[in-house]
Short mmCIF file of C-alpha atoms in Angstrom, two decimals:
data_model
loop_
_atom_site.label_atom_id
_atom_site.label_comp_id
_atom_site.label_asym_id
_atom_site.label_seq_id
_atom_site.Cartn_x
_atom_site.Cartn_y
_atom_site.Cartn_z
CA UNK A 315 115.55 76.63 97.80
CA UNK A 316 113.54 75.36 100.85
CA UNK A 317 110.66 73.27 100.00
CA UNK A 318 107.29 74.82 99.87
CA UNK A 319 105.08 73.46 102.45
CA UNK A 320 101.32 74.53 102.32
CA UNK A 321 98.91 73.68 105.76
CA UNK A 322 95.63 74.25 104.68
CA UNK A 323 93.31 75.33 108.02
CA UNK A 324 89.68 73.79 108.55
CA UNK A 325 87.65 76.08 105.87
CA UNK A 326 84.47 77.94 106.63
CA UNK A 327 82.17 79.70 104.43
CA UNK A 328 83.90 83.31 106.12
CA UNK A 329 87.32 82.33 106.95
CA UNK A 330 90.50 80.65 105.74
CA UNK A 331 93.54 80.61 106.66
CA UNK A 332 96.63 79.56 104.40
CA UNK A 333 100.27 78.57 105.69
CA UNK A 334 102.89 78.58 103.13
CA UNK A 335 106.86 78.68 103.73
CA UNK A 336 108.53 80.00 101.24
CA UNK A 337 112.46 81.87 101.24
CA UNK A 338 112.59 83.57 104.17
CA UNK A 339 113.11 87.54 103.23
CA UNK A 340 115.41 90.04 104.28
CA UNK A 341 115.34 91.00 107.31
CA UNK A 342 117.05 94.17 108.40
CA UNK A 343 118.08 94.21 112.39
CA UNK A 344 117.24 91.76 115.00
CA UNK A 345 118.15 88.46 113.24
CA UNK A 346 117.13 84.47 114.94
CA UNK A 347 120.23 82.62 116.14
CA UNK A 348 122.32 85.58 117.17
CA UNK A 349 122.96 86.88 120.42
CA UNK A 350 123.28 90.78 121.05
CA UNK A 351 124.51 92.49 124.27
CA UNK A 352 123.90 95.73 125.84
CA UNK A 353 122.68 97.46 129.43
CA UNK A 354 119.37 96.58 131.07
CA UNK A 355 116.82 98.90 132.55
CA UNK A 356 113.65 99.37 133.45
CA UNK A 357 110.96 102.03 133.72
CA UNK A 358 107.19 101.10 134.63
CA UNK A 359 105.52 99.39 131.72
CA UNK A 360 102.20 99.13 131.48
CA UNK A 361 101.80 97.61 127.78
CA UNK A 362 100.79 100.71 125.96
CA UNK A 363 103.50 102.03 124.52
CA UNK A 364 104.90 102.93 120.61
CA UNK A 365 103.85 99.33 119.04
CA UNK A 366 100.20 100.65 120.20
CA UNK A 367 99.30 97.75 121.84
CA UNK A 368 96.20 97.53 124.92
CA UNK A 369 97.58 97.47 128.64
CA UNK A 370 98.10 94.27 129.51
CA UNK A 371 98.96 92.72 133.46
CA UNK A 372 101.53 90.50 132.20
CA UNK A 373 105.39 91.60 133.59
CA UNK A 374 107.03 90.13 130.90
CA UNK A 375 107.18 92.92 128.38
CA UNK A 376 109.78 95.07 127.54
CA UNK A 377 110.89 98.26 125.00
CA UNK A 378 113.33 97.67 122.70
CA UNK A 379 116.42 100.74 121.76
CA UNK A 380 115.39 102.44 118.92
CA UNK A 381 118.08 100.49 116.40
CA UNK A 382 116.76 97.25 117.18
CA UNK A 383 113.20 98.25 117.42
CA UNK A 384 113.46 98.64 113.57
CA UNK A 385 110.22 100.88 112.29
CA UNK A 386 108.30 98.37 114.46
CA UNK A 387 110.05 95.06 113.37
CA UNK A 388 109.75 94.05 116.31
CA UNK A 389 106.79 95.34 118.20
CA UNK A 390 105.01 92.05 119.78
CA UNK A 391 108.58 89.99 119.13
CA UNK A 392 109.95 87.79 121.85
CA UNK A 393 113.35 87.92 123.56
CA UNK A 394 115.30 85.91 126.08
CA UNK A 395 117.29 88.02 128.09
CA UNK A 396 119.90 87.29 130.65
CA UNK A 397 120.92 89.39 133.38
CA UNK A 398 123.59 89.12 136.26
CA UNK A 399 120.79 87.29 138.48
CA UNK A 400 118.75 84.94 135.61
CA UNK A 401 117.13 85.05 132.35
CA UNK A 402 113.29 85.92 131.20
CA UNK A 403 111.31 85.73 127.67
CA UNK A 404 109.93 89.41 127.66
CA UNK A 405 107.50 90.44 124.83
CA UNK A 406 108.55 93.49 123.13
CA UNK A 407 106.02 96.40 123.56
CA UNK A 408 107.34 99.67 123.51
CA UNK A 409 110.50 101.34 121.65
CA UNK A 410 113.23 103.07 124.21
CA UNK A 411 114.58 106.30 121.98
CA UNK A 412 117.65 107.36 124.26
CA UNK A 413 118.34 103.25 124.45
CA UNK A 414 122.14 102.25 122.64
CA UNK A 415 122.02 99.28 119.95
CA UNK A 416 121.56 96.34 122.14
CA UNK A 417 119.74 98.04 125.64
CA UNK A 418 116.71 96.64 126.62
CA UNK A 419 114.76 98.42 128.92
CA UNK A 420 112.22 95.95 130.80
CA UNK A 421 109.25 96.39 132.59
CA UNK A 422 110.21 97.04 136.66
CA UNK A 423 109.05 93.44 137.75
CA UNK A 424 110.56 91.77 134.77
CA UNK A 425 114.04 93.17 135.70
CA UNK A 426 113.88 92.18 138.85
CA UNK A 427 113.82 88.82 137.62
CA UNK A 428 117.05 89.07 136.08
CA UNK A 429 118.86 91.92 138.10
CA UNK A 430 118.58 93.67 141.32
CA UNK A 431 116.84 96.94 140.57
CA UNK A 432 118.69 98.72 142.87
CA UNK A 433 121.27 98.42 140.27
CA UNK A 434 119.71 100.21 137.72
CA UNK A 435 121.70 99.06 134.79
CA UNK A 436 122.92 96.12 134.35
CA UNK A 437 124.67 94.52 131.59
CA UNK A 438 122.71 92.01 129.61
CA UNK A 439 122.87 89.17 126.22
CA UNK A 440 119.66 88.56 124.82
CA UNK A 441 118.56 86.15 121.63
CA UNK A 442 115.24 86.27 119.22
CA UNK A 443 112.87 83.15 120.53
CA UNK A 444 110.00 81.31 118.97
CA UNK A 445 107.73 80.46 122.06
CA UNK A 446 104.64 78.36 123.07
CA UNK A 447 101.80 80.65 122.29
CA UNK A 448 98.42 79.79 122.54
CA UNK A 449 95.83 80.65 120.08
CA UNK A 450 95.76 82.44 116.58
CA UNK A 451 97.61 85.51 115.23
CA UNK A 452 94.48 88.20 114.76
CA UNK A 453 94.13 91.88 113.38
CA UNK A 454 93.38 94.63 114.40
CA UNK A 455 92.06 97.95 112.16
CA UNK A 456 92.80 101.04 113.54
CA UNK A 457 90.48 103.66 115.04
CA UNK A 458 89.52 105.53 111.40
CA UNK A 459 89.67 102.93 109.44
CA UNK A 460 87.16 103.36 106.09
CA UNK A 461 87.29 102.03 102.69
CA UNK A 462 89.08 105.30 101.73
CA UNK A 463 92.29 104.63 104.27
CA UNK A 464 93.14 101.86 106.79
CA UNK A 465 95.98 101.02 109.06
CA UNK A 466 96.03 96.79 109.78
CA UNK A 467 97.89 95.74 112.85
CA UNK A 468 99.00 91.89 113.83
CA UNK A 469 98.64 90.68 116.98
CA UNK A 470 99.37 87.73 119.24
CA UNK A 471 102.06 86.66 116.65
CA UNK A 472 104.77 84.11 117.75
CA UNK A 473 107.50 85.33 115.05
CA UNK A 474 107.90 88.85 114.50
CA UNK A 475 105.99 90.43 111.11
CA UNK A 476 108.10 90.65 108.47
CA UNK A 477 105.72 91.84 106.10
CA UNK A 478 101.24 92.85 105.72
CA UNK A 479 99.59 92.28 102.10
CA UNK A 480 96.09 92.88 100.86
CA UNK A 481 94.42 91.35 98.11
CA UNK A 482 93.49 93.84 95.34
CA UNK A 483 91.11 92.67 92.43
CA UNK A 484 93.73 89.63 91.40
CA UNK A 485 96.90 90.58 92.79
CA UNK A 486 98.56 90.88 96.60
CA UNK A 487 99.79 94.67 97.68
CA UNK A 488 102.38 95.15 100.62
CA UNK A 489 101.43 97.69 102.85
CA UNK A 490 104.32 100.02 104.49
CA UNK A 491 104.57 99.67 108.02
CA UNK A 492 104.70 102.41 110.13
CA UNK A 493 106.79 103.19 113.36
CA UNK A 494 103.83 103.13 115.22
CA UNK A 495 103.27 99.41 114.08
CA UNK A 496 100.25 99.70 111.51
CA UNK A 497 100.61 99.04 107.97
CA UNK A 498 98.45 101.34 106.17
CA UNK A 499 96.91 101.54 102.93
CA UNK A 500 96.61 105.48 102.15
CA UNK A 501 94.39 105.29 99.42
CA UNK A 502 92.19 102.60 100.91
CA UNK A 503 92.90 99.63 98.20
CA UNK A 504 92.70 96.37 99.74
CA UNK A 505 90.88 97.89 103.64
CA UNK A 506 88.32 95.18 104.24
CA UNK A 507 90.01 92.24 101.50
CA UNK A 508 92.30 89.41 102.63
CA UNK A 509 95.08 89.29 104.09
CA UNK A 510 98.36 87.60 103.88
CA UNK A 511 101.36 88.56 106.63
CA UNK A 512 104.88 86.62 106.32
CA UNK A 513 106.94 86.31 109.54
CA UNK A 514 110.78 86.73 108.85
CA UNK A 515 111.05 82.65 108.56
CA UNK A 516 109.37 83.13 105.32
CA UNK A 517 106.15 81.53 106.76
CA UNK A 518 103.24 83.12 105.41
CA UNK A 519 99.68 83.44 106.68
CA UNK A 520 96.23 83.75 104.39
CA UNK A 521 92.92 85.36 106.23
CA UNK A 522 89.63 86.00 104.64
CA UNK A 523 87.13 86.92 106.41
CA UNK A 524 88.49 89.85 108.66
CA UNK A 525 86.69 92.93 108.02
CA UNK A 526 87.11 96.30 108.84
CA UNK A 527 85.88 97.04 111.91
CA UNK A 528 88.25 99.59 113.96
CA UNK A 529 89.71 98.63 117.26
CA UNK A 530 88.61 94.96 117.37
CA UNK A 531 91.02 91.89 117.10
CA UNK A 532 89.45 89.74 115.53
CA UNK A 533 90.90 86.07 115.32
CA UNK A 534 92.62 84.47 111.94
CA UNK A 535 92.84 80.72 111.87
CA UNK A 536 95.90 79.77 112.54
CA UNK A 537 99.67 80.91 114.06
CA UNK A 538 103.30 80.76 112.56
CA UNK A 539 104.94 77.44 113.33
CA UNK A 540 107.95 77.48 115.99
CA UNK A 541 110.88 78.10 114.84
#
């Protein structure tokens, strides 16, 4: 078993943040150190899209087929795809229903990085990355949130989410996440409590301090390690 390492972020009296790594769990699709292949697209991304995320001006974003995209596995992931003209990290945004296991269909200016668009589609190889990224994972509750029902979204997270828990009186509940890349608590247990979110390294982050306060990201105190 991999040793358990535990980083233990500057406290304050509101906020803590805990990172533990501990056997990494299963993971069902998109997996690090393996490199898929498919055809390259691109339609005109604006950063909204299925992983409900805010638009955004960055060009490196992309959606993900439907296969890979895995109930929103990999909504705010990272991929480095290569195309018959060069290669680009894109940030996965969106999910691409009529896309085959292994398309990738890019924003328009981020395939013209790695294909001439008067192509179209392209054929492409692309590989799960662990980039610089600056700042914090944070949270998000969705618009409706109460203490009666809550949907939790991570943001601004270098390793894709494996899994969202809330703390509950003494114990930690895992909240199901849906396609549309919330994990919700139906009944409302643990809306408002800490949190604790494990990337699919096994690295795990703690958060106090977050409360529930729809469509706000608000900052945790520290970001999964590079892997």
């Amino acid at each position: 078993m991999r040793p358990r390492l535990t980083l233990l972020a500057a406290a304050t009296a509101t906020a803590i943040a805990l990172l533990t790594v501990a056997p990494a769990p299963a993971y069902a699709s998109v997996r690090p150190g393996v490199t898929y292949s498919g055809e390259g697209t691109f339609y005109g991304a604006t950063g909204v899209g299925n992983c409900l995320y805010d638009a955004t001006g960055d060009i490196a974003i992309a959606a993900l087929n439907h296969t890979d995209y895995d109930n929103a596995r990999m909504c705010g992931a990272f991929i480095r795809v290569k195309g018959p003209r060069g290669e680009l990290t894109v940030r996965i945004v969106d999910r691409c229903p009529e896309c085959r296991p292994g398309d990738v269909d890019l924003g328009q200016q981020a395939f013209a990085r790695i294909a001439d668009p008067v192509a179209g589609r392209v054929p492409i190889s692309w590989t799960l990355v662990s980039p610089d990224l600056a700042g914090p994972v944070s949270y998000r509750y969705k618009e409706g949130s109460t203490q009666w029902w809550c949907g939790i979204q991570v943001r601004n997270h270098r390793n894709p989410v494996a899994a969202l828990e809330v703390r509950t009186g003494t114990t930690w509940r895992q909240l199901p996440r849906q396609e549309y890349n919330y994990f919700v608590s139906g009944d409302g247990a643990g809306c408002g409590s800490d949190i604790r979110v494990t990337d699919i390294h096994g690295q795990t982050l703690t958060d106090t301090g977050i409360t529930l306060t729809p469509n706000i990201d608000q900052p945790g105190r520290a970001q999964f390690t590079k892997r």
